[in-house]
């Protein structure tokens, strides 16, 4: 299998094996409308296996902070002119907006159209709580 290099865009590497589709969902990337290459369950020296996502061009609207939430081991390579010009290591965001949905049936966000906002409580346990009802987020 051959996947060619991209000229301008991002490469999300070290995505936990088998989770690339979920990562695309959380990043709100529609695979049917975006030029991308998805490599799943490829060999990794660090993790055994991993997924890789290559996205060409339209990368300005992607919220890379979400990666810290859904793929903590991921690295992001920014590609310009066919070369990686910057490498980022996403961290857990302090606040998450409209990514996680509250599971509490009595929460105002489940009964009314409201912004779903969560805040980080414990970074070591990756625990987020709803800003409205303080319910723990379920992933």
PDB file of C-alpha atoms in Angstrom:
ATOM      1  CA  UNK A   1       0.000   0.000   0.000  1.00  0.00           C
ATOM      2  CA  UNK A   2       1.300   3.444  -0.892  1.00  0.00           C
ATOM      3  CA  UNK A   3       0.046   6.704   0.575  1.00  0.00           C
ATOM      4  CA  UNK A   4       1.724   9.712  -0.984  1.00  0.00           C
ATOM      5  CA  UNK A   5       2.838  12.805   0.893  1.00  0.00           C
ATOM      6  CA  UNK A   6       0.674  15.895   1.161  1.00  0.00           C
ATOM      7  CA  UNK A   7       1.744  19.402   0.115  1.00  0.00           C
ATOM      8  CA  UNK A   8      -0.237  21.530   2.578  1.00  0.00           C
ATOM      9  CA  UNK A   9      -2.258  20.325   5.538  1.00  0.00           C
ATOM     10  CA  UNK A  10      -1.799  18.307   8.699  1.00  0.00           C
ATOM     11  CA  UNK A  11      -0.709  14.808   9.639  1.00  0.00           C
ATOM     12  CA  UNK A  12      -2.194  13.444  12.842  1.00  0.00           C
ATOM     13  CA  UNK A  13       0.118  10.620  13.888  1.00  0.00           C
ATOM     14  CA  UNK A  14       0.162   8.221  16.852  1.00  0.00           C
ATOM     15  CA  UNK A  15      -3.636   8.010  17.028  1.00  0.00           C
ATOM     16  CA  UNK A  16      -4.595   4.972  19.151  1.00  0.00           C
ATOM     17  CA  UNK A  17      -5.220   2.023  16.835  1.00  0.00           C
ATOM     18  CA  UNK A  18      -8.812   1.696  15.655  1.00  0.00           C
ATOM     19  CA  UNK A  19      -9.927   5.155  16.820  1.00  0.00           C
ATOM     20  CA  UNK A  20      -9.264   7.306  13.738  1.00  0.00           C
ATOM     21  CA  UNK A  21     -12.925   7.363  12.688  1.00  0.00           C
ATOM     22  CA  UNK A  22     -13.961   8.484  16.172  1.00  0.00           C
ATOM     23  CA  UNK A  23     -11.264  11.186  16.071  1.00  0.00           C
ATOM     24  CA  UNK A  24     -12.664  12.455  12.750  1.00  0.00           C
ATOM     25  CA  UNK A  25     -16.123  12.569  14.310  1.00  0.00           C
ATOM     26  CA  UNK A  26     -14.941  14.575  17.330  1.00  0.00           C
ATOM     27  CA  UNK A  27     -12.990  16.944  15.064  1.00  0.00           C
ATOM     28  CA  UNK A  28     -16.183  17.410  13.016  1.00  0.00           C
ATOM     29  CA  UNK A  29     -14.484  16.352   9.796  1.00  0.00           C
ATOM     30  CA  UNK A  30     -16.751  14.916   7.118  1.00  0.00           C
ATOM     31  CA  UNK A  31     -14.700  12.305   5.205  1.00  0.00           C
ATOM     32  CA  UNK A  32     -17.017  12.628   2.206  1.00  0.00           C
ATOM     33  CA  UNK A  33     -16.190  16.339   1.826  1.00  0.00           C
ATOM     34  CA  UNK A  34     -12.527  16.428   2.882  1.00  0.00           C
ATOM     35  CA  UNK A  35      -9.389  15.274   1.098  1.00  0.00           C
ATOM     36  CA  UNK A  36      -7.835  12.857   3.552  1.00  0.00           C
ATOM     37  CA  UNK A  37      -5.949   9.621   3.892  1.00  0.00           C
ATOM     38  CA  UNK A  38      -6.775   7.277   6.731  1.00  0.00           C
ATOM     39  CA  UNK A  39      -4.247   4.624   7.687  1.00  0.00           C
ATOM     40  CA  UNK A  40      -5.483   2.243  10.350  1.00  0.00           C
ATOM     41  CA  UNK A  41      -3.696  -0.371  12.415  1.00  0.00           C
ATOM     42  CA  UNK A  42      -0.262   0.287  10.992  1.00  0.00           C
ATOM     43  CA  UNK A  43       2.933  -0.705  12.803  1.00  0.00           C
ATOM     44  CA  UNK A  44       4.282   1.563  15.535  1.00  0.00           C
ATOM     45  CA  UNK A  45       7.557   1.176  17.416  1.00  0.00           C
ATOM     46  CA  UNK A  46       6.113   2.969  20.467  1.00  0.00           C
ATOM     47  CA  UNK A  47       2.579   1.538  20.652  1.00  0.00           C
ATOM     48  CA  UNK A  48       2.593  -1.673  18.624  1.00  0.00           C
ATOM     49  CA  UNK A  49      -0.089  -0.370  16.255  1.00  0.00           C
ATOM     50  CA  UNK A  50      -1.487   3.071  15.506  1.00  0.00           C
ATOM     51  CA  UNK A  51      -3.690   5.056  13.135  1.00  0.00           C
ATOM     52  CA  UNK A  52      -2.560   8.002  10.996  1.00  0.00           C
ATOM     53  CA  UNK A  53      -4.779  10.727   9.520  1.00  0.00           C
ATOM     54  CA  UNK A  54      -3.517  12.957   6.699  1.00  0.00           C
ATOM     55  CA  UNK A  55      -5.692  15.956   5.849  1.00  0.00           C
ATOM     56  CA  UNK A  56      -4.964  18.039   2.748  1.00  0.00           C
ATOM     57  CA  UNK A  57      -5.614  21.802   2.551  1.00  0.00           C
ATOM     58  CA  UNK A  58      -8.759  22.726   4.546  1.00  0.00           C
ATOM     59  CA  UNK A  59      -7.217  22.668   8.021  1.00  0.00           C
ATOM     60  CA  UNK A  60      -8.037  26.162   9.360  1.00  0.00           C
ATOM     61  CA  UNK A  61     -11.419  25.115  10.762  1.00  0.00           C
ATOM     62  CA  UNK A  62     -10.095  22.086  12.681  1.00  0.00           C
ATOM     63  CA  UNK A  63     -10.025  22.448  16.476  1.00  0.00           C
ATOM     64  CA  UNK A  64      -6.835  20.605  17.360  1.00  0.00           C
ATOM     65  CA  UNK A  65      -7.415  21.137  21.112  1.00  0.00           C
ATOM     66  CA  UNK A  66     -10.029  18.392  20.904  1.00  0.00           C
ATOM     67  CA  UNK A  67      -7.237  15.924  20.082  1.00  0.00           C
ATOM     68  CA  UNK A  68      -5.961  16.181  23.653  1.00  0.00           C
ATOM     69  CA  UNK A  69      -9.348  14.891  24.731  1.00  0.00           C
ATOM     70  CA  UNK A  70      -9.872  12.042  22.260  1.00  0.00           C
ATOM     71  CA  UNK A  71      -6.326  10.996  21.300  1.00  0.00           C
ATOM     72  CA  UNK A  72      -3.855  11.941  24.028  1.00  0.00           C
ATOM     73  CA  UNK A  73      -0.914  10.180  22.360  1.00  0.00           C
ATOM     74  CA  UNK A  74      -1.423  11.939  19.027  1.00  0.00           C
ATOM     75  CA  UNK A  75       1.057  14.320  17.474  1.00  0.00           C
ATOM     76  CA  UNK A  76       0.189  16.864  14.812  1.00  0.00           C
ATOM     77  CA  UNK A  77       2.560  17.739  12.000  1.00  0.00           C
ATOM     78  CA  UNK A  78       1.781  20.969  10.129  1.00  0.00           C
ATOM     79  CA  UNK A  79       2.783  20.539   6.474  1.00  0.00           C
ATOM     80  CA  UNK A  80       3.622  23.428   4.130  1.00  0.00           C
ATOM     81  CA  UNK A  81       5.230  22.944   0.734  1.00  0.00           C
ATOM     82  CA  UNK A  82       5.482  19.195   1.271  1.00  0.00           C
ATOM     83  CA  UNK A  83       7.566  19.500   4.468  1.00  0.00           C
ATOM     84  CA  UNK A  84       6.629  19.341   8.130  1.00  0.00           C
ATOM     85  CA  UNK A  85       7.225  22.884   9.394  1.00  0.00           C
ATOM     86  CA  UNK A  86       5.842  22.480  12.916  1.00  0.00           C
ATOM     87  CA  UNK A  87       5.011  19.632  15.280  1.00  0.00           C
ATOM     88  CA  UNK A  88       2.405  19.945  18.048  1.00  0.00           C
ATOM     89  CA  UNK A  89       1.551  17.759  21.011  1.00  0.00           C
ATOM     90  CA  UNK A  90      -2.075  18.377  21.999  1.00  0.00           C
ATOM     91  CA  UNK A  91      -2.899  18.725  25.702  1.00  0.00           C
ATOM     92  CA  UNK A  92      -6.150  18.288  27.584  1.00  0.00           C
ATOM     93  CA  UNK A  93      -8.280  21.408  27.106  1.00  0.00           C
ATOM     94  CA  UNK A  94      -9.520  23.154  30.275  1.00  0.00           C
ATOM     95  CA  UNK A  95     -12.966  23.691  28.730  1.00  0.00           C
ATOM     96  CA  UNK A  96     -14.794  21.702  26.073  1.00  0.00           C
ATOM     97  CA  UNK A  97     -17.697  23.227  24.142  1.00  0.00           C
ATOM     98  CA  UNK A  98     -20.182  21.153  22.103  1.00  0.00           C
ATOM     99  CA  UNK A  99     -17.943  18.077  21.968  1.00  0.00           C
ATOM    100  CA  UNK A 100     -19.287  16.022  24.887  1.00  0.00           C
ATOM    101  CA  UNK A 101     -23.009  15.620  25.589  1.00  0.00           C
ATOM    102  CA  UNK A 102     -24.345  15.522  29.136  1.00  0.00           C
ATOM    103  CA  UNK A 103     -25.963  12.206  30.038  1.00  0.00           C
ATOM    104  CA  UNK A 104     -27.959  13.539  33.007  1.00  0.00           C
ATOM    105  CA  UNK A 105     -31.654  13.403  31.956  1.00  0.00           C
ATOM    106  CA  UNK A 106     -32.471  16.251  34.374  1.00  0.00           C
ATOM    107  CA  UNK A 107     -29.783  18.596  33.028  1.00  0.00           C
ATOM    108  CA  UNK A 108     -31.041  21.675  31.206  1.00  0.00           C
ATOM    109  CA  UNK A 109     -28.790  20.815  28.251  1.00  0.00           C
ATOM    110  CA  UNK A 110     -30.697  17.584  27.578  1.00  0.00           C
ATOM    111  CA  UNK A 111     -34.150  19.198  27.700  1.00  0.00           C
ATOM    112  CA  UNK A 112     -33.416  22.607  26.137  1.00  0.00           C
ATOM    113  CA  UNK A 113     -31.280  23.614  23.177  1.00  0.00           C
ATOM    114  CA  UNK A 114     -28.203  24.802  25.066  1.00  0.00           C
ATOM    115  CA  UNK A 115     -24.457  24.913  24.583  1.00  0.00           C
ATOM    116  CA  UNK A 116     -22.834  21.777  26.005  1.00  0.00           C
ATOM    117  CA  UNK A 117     -19.924  23.017  28.122  1.00  0.00           C
ATOM    118  CA  UNK A 118     -17.670  20.899  30.303  1.00  0.00           C
ATOM    119  CA  UNK A 119     -14.671  21.746  32.459  1.00  0.00           C
ATOM    120  CA  UNK A 120     -11.625  19.652  33.350  1.00  0.00           C
ATOM    121  CA  UNK A 121     -11.660  18.489  36.980  1.00  0.00           C
ATOM    122  CA  UNK A 122      -8.836  15.908  37.144  1.00  0.00           C
ATOM    123  CA  UNK A 123      -6.316  15.845  34.308  1.00  0.00           C
ATOM    124  CA  UNK A 124      -4.672  12.606  35.462  1.00  0.00           C
ATOM    125  CA  UNK A 125      -8.027  10.785  35.242  1.00  0.00           C
ATOM    126  CA  UNK A 126      -9.228  12.833  32.247  1.00  0.00           C
ATOM    127  CA  UNK A 127     -12.391  13.731  34.175  1.00  0.00           C
ATOM    128  CA  UNK A 128     -14.727  16.390  32.818  1.00  0.00           C
ATOM    129  CA  UNK A 129     -17.916  17.683  34.450  1.00  0.00           C
ATOM    130  CA  UNK A 130     -20.920  19.496  33.012  1.00  0.00           C
ATOM    131  CA  UNK A 131     -20.913  23.252  33.738  1.00  0.00           C
ATOM    132  CA  UNK A 132     -24.692  23.184  34.366  1.00  0.00           C
ATOM    133  CA  UNK A 133     -25.328  20.111  36.533  1.00  0.00           C
ATOM    134  CA  UNK A 134     -21.801  18.898  37.457  1.00  0.00           C
ATOM    135  CA  UNK A 135     -22.474  15.428  36.007  1.00  0.00           C
ATOM    136  CA  UNK A 136     -19.308  13.542  35.053  1.00  0.00           C
ATOM    137  CA  UNK A 137     -18.829  13.179  31.301  1.00  0.00           C
ATOM    138  CA  UNK A 138     -19.059   9.708  29.797  1.00  0.00           C
ATOM    139  CA  UNK A 139     -16.983   8.927  26.720  1.00  0.00           C
TER     140      UNK A 139
END
